[in-house]
mmCIF file of C-alpha atoms in Angstrom:
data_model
loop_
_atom_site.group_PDB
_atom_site.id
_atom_site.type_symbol
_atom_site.label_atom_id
_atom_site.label_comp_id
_atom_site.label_asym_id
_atom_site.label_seq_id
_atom_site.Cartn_x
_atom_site.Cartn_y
_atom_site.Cartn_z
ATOM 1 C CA UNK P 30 15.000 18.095 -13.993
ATOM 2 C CA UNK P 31 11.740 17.102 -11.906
ATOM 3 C CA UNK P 32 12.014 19.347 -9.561
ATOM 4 C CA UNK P 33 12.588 16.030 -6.502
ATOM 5 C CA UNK P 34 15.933 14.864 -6.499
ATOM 6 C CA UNK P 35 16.577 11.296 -4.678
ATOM 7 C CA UNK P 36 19.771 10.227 -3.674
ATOM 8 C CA UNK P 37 21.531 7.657 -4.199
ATOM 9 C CA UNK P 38 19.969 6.175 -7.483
ATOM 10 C CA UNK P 39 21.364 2.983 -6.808
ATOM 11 C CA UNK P 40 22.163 1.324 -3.099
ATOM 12 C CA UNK P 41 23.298 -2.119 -2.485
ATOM 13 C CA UNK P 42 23.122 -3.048 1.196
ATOM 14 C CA UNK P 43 23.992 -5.830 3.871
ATOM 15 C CA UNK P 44 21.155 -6.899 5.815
ATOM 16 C CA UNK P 45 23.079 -5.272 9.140
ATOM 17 C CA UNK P 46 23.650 -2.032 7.273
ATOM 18 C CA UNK P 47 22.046 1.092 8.290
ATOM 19 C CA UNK P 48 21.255 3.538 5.343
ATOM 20 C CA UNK P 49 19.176 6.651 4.840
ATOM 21 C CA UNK P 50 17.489 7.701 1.631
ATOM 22 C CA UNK P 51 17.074 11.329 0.371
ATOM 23 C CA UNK P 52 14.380 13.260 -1.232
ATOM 24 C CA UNK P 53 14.626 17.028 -2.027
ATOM 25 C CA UNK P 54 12.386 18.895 -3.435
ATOM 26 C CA UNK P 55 12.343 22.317 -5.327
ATOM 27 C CA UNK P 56 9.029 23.095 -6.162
ATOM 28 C CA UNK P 57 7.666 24.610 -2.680
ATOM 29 C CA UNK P 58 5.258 21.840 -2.452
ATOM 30 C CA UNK P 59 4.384 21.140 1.177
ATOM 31 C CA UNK P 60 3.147 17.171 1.263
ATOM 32 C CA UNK P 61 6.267 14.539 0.704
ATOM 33 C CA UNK P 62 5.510 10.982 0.487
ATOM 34 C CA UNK P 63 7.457 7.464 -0.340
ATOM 35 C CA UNK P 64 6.369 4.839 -2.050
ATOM 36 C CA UNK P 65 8.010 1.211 -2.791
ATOM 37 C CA UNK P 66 7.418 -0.282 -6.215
ATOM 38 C CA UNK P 67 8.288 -3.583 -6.428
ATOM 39 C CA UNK P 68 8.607 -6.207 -9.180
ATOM 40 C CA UNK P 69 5.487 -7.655 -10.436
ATOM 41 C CA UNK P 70 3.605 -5.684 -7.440
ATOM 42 C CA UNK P 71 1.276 -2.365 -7.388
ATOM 43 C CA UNK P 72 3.035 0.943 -6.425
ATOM 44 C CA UNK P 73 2.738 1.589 -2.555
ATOM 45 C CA UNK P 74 2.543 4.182 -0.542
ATOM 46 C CA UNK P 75 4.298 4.102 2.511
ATOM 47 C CA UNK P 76 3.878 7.185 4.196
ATOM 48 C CA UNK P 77 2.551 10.634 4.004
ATOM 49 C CA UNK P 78 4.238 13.971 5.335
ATOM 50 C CA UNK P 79 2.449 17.241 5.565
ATOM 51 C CA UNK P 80 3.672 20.248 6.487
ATOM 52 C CA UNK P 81 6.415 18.320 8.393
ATOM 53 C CA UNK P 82 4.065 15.990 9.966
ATOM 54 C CA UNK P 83 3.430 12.156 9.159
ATOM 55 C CA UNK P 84 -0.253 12.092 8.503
ATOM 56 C CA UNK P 85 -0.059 8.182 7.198
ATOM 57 C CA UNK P 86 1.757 5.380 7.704
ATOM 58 C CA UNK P 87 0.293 2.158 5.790
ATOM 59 C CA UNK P 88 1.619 -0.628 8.176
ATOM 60 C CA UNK P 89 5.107 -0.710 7.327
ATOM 61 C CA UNK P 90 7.579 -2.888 8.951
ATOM 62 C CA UNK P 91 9.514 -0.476 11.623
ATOM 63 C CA UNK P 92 12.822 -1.061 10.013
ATOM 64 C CA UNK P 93 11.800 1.688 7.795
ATOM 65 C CA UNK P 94 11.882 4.798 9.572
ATOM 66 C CA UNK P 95 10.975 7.815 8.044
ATOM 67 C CA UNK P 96 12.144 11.404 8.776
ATOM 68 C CA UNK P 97 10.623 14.889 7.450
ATOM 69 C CA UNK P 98 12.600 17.627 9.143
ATOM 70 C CA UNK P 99 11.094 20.472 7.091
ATOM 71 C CA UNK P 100 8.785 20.549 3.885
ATOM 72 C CA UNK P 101 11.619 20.260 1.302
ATOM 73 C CA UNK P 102 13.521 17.479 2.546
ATOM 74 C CA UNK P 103 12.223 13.628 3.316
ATOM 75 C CA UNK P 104 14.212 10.981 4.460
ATOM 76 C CA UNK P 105 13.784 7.269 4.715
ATOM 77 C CA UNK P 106 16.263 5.048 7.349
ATOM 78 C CA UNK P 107 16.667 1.353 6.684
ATOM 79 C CA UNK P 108 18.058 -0.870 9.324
ATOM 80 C CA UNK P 109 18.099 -4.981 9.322
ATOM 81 C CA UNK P 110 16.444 -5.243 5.968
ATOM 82 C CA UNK P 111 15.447 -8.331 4.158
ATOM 83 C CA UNK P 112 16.169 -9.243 0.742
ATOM 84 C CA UNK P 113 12.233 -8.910 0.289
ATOM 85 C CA UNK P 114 12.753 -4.816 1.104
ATOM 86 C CA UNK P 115 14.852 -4.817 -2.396
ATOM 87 C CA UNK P 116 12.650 -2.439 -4.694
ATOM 88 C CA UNK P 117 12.656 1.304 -5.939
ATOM 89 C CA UNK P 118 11.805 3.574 -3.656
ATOM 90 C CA UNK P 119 10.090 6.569 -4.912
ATOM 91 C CA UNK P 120 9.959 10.360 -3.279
ATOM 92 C CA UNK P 121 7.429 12.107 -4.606
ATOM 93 C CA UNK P 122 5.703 15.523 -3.434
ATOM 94 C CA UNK P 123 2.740 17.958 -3.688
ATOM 95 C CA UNK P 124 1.266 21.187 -3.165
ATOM 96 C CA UNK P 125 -2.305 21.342 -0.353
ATOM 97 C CA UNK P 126 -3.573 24.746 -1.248
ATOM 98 C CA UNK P 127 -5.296 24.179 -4.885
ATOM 99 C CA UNK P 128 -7.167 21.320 -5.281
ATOM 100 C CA UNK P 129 -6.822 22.573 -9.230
ATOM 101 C CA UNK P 130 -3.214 21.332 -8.913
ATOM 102 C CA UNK P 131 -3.385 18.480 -6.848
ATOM 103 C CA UNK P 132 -0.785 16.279 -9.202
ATOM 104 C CA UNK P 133 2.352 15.077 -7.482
ATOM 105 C CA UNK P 134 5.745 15.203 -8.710
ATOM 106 C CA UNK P 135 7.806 11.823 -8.337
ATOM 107 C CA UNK P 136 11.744 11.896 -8.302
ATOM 108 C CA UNK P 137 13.728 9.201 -10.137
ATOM 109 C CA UNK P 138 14.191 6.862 -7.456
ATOM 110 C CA UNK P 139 16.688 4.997 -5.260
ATOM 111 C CA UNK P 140 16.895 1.118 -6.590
ATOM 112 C CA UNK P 141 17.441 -0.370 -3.419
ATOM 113 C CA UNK P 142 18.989 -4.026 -3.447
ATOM 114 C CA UNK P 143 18.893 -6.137 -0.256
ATOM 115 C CA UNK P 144 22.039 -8.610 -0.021
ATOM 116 C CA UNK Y 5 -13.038 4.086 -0.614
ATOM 117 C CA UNK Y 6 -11.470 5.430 -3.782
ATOM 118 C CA UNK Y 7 -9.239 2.531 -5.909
ATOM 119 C CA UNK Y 8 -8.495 2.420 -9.434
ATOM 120 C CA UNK Y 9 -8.416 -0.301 -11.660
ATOM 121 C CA UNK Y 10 -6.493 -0.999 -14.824
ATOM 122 C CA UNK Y 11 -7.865 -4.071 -16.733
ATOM 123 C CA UNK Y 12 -5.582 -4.565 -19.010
ATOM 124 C CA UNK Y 13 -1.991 -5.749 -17.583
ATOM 125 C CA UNK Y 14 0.588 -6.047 -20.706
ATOM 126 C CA UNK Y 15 -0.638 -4.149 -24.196
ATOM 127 C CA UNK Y 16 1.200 -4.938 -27.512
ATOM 128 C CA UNK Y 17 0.993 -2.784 -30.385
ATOM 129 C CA UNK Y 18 2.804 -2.042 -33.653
ATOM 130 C CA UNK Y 19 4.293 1.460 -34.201
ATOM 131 C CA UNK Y 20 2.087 4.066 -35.850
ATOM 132 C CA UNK Y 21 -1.053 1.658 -34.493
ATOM 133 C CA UNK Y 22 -3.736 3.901 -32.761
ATOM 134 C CA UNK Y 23 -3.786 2.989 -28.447
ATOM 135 C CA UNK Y 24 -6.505 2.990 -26.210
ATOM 136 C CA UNK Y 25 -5.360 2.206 -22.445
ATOM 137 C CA UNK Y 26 -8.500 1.745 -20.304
ATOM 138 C CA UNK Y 27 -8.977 3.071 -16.550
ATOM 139 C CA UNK Y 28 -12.371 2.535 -14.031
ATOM 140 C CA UNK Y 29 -12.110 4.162 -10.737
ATOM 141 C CA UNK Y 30 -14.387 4.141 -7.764
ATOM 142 C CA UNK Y 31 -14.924 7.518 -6.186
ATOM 143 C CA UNK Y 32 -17.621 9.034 -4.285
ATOM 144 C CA UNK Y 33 -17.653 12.772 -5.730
ATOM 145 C CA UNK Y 34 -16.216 13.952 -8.916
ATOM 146 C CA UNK Y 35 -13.142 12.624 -9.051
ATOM 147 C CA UNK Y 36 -9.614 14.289 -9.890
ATOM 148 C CA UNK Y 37 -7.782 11.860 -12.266
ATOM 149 C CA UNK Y 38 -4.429 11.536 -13.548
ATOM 150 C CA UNK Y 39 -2.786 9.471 -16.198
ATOM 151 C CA UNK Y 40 1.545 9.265 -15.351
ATOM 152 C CA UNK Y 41 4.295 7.114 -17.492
ATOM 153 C CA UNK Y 42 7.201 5.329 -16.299
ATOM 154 C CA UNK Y 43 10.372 4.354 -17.996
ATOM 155 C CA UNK Y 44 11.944 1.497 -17.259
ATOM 156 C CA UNK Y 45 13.796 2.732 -13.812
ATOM 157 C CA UNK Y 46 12.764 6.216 -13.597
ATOM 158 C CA UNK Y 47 10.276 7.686 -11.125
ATOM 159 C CA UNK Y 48 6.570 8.576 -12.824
ATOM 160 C CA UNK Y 49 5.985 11.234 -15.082
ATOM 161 C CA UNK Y 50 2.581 13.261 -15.480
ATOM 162 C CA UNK Y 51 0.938 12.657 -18.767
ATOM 163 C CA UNK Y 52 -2.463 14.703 -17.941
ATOM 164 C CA UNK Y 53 -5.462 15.338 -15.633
ATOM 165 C CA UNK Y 54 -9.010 16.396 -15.265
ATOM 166 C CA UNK Y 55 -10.196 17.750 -12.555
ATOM 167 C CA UNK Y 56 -13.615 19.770 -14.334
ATOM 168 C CA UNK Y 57 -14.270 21.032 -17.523
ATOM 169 C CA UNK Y 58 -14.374 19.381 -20.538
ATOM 170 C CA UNK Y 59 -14.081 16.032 -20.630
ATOM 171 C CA UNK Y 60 -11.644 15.417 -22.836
ATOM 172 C CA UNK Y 61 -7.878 16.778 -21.735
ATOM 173 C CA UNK Y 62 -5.292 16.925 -23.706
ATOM 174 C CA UNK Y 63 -1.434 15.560 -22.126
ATOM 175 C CA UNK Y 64 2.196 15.835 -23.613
ATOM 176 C CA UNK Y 65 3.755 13.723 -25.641
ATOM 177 C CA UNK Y 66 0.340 13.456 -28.034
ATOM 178 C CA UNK Y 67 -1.778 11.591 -25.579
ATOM 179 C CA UNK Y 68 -5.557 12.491 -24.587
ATOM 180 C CA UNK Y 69 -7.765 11.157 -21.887
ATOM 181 C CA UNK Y 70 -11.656 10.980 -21.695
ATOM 182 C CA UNK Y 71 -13.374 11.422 -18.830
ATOM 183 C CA UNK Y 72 -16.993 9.180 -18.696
ATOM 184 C CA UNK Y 73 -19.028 10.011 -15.415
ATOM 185 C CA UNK Y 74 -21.640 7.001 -16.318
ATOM 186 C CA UNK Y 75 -18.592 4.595 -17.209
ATOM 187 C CA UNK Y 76 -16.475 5.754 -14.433
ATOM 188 C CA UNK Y 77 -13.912 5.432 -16.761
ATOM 189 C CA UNK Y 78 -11.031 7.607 -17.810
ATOM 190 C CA UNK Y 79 -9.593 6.168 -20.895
ATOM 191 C CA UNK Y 80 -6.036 7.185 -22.469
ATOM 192 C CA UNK Y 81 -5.587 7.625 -26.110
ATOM 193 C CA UNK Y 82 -2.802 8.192 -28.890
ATOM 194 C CA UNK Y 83 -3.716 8.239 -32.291
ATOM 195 C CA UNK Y 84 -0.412 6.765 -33.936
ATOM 196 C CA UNK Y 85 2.407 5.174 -31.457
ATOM 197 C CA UNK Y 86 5.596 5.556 -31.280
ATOM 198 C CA UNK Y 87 8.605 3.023 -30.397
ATOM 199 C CA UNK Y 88 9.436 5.898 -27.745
ATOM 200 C CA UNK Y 89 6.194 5.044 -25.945
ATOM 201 C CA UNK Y 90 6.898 1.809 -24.618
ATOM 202 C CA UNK Y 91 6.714 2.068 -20.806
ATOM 203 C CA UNK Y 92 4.353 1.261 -18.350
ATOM 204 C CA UNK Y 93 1.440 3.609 -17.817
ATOM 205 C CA UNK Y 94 -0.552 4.461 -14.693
ATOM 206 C CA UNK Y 95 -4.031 5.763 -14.265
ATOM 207 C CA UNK Y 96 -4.354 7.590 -10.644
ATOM 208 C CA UNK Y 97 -7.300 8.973 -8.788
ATOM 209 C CA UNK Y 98 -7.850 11.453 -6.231
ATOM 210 C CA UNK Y 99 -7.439 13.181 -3.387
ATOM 211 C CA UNK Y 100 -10.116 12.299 -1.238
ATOM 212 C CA UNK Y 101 -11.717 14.961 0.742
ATOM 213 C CA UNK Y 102 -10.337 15.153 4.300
ATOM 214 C CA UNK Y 103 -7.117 13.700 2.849
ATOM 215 C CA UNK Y 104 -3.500 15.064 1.684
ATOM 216 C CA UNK Y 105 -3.910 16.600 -1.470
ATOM 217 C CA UNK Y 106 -1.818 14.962 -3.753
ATOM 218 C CA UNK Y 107 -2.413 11.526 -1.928
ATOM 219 C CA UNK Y 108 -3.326 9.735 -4.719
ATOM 220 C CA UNK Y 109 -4.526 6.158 -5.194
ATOM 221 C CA UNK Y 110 -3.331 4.642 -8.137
ATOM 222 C CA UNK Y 111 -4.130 1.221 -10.081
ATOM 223 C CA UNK Y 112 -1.663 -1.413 -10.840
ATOM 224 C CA UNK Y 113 -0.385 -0.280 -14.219
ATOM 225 C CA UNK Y 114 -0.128 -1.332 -17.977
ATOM 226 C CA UNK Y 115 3.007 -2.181 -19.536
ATOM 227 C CA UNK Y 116 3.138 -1.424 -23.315
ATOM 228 C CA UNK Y 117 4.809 -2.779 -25.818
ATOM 229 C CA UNK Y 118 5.734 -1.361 -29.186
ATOM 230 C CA UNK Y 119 6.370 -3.301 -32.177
ATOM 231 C CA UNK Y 120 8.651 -2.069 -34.795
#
């Protein structure tokens, strides 16, 4: 038990499809983020919530939309994806008050396949 | 701007061998670092961190980091491996000031491999 729970672990989608990914956390934290990890490729971060608010956004394609309706939950929409978008996508979150404790907590992540 | 780097892509050891996985960063002030380990599939795990103090930190699972201001280095260390510990390892550094806390930079990884 991490404390972030992603749902699904595993999606396999049409390039049409519309989906939504789902990160929960339980540990009070108030920063979310998502990263993509692909094969072969560095771990990147996508965006950056805090206290409900996107603070980044590294230049990702817009048929990733993300959505952070309160500080516990984070969501990521896909829509027309390529098979290139096929990667784990990991949730991962934070507490901004003690710079003692800065660490974030990753969930197990969503392996996202493109077909 | 802050980046990590990890040197050392793929490391091969046999079981019981001693490890030594090797981390520079670039930061401007004293840095917070962070050492995490992923299993094949699984989101990252903390291993340990410094953020002041004494300069070497202890972490689960056996491992300890060093912390070398003139080196900027922050090496991880395990005396005797185990098969268990085959994964790939990340070294992360951060937060900048002005930034998320928690927004960490991290470098590209090192996957390990333990012989039997």
């Amino acid at each position: 038990e991490t404390g972030v729970t992603q749902t699904p672990r595993h999606l396999v989608m049409g390039m049409t499809n519309k989906k939504s990914l789902k990160c929960e956390q339980h540990l009070g934290h108030n920063a979310m983020y998502w990263y993509k990890q692909s094969a072969k490729k560095p771990l990147e971060l996508m965006f950056v919530y805090n206290f409900k608010e996107q603070t980044e956004n590294n230049s990702v394609p817009s048929r990733f939309s993300p959505e952070c309706p309160n500080s516990s939950h984070l969501f990521l929409h896909l829509h027309t994806l390529q098979p290139e978008d096929s990667a784990l996508y990991l949730c991962a979150s934070s507490q901004g008050w003690d710079r003692k404790n800065t660490e974030a907590f990753f969930g197990q992540g969503t392996r996202l396949t493109v077909v | 701007a802050q980046s990590v780097t990890q040197p050392d892509i793929h490391i091969t050891v046999s079981e019981g061998a001693s490890l030594e996985l090797r981390c520079n960063y670039s930061y401007g002030a004293t840095p917070y670092l962070f050492w995490y380990v992923q299993s094949p599939g699984q989101g990252l795990q903390l291993l340990l961190k410094y953020f002041s103090g004494d300069t070497l930190v202890q972490g689960i699972k056996g491992f300890e980091a060093e912390f070398k201001r003139s080196q900027s280095s922050f090496n991880l260390r395990k005396p005797s491996v185990h098969w268990s510990d085959a994964a790939e390892y990340f070294c992360a550094v951060g937060p900048d000031r002005g930034s998320t806390l928690g927004r960490l930079y991290f470098g590209r990884g090192t996957q390990l491999t333990v012989w039997p």
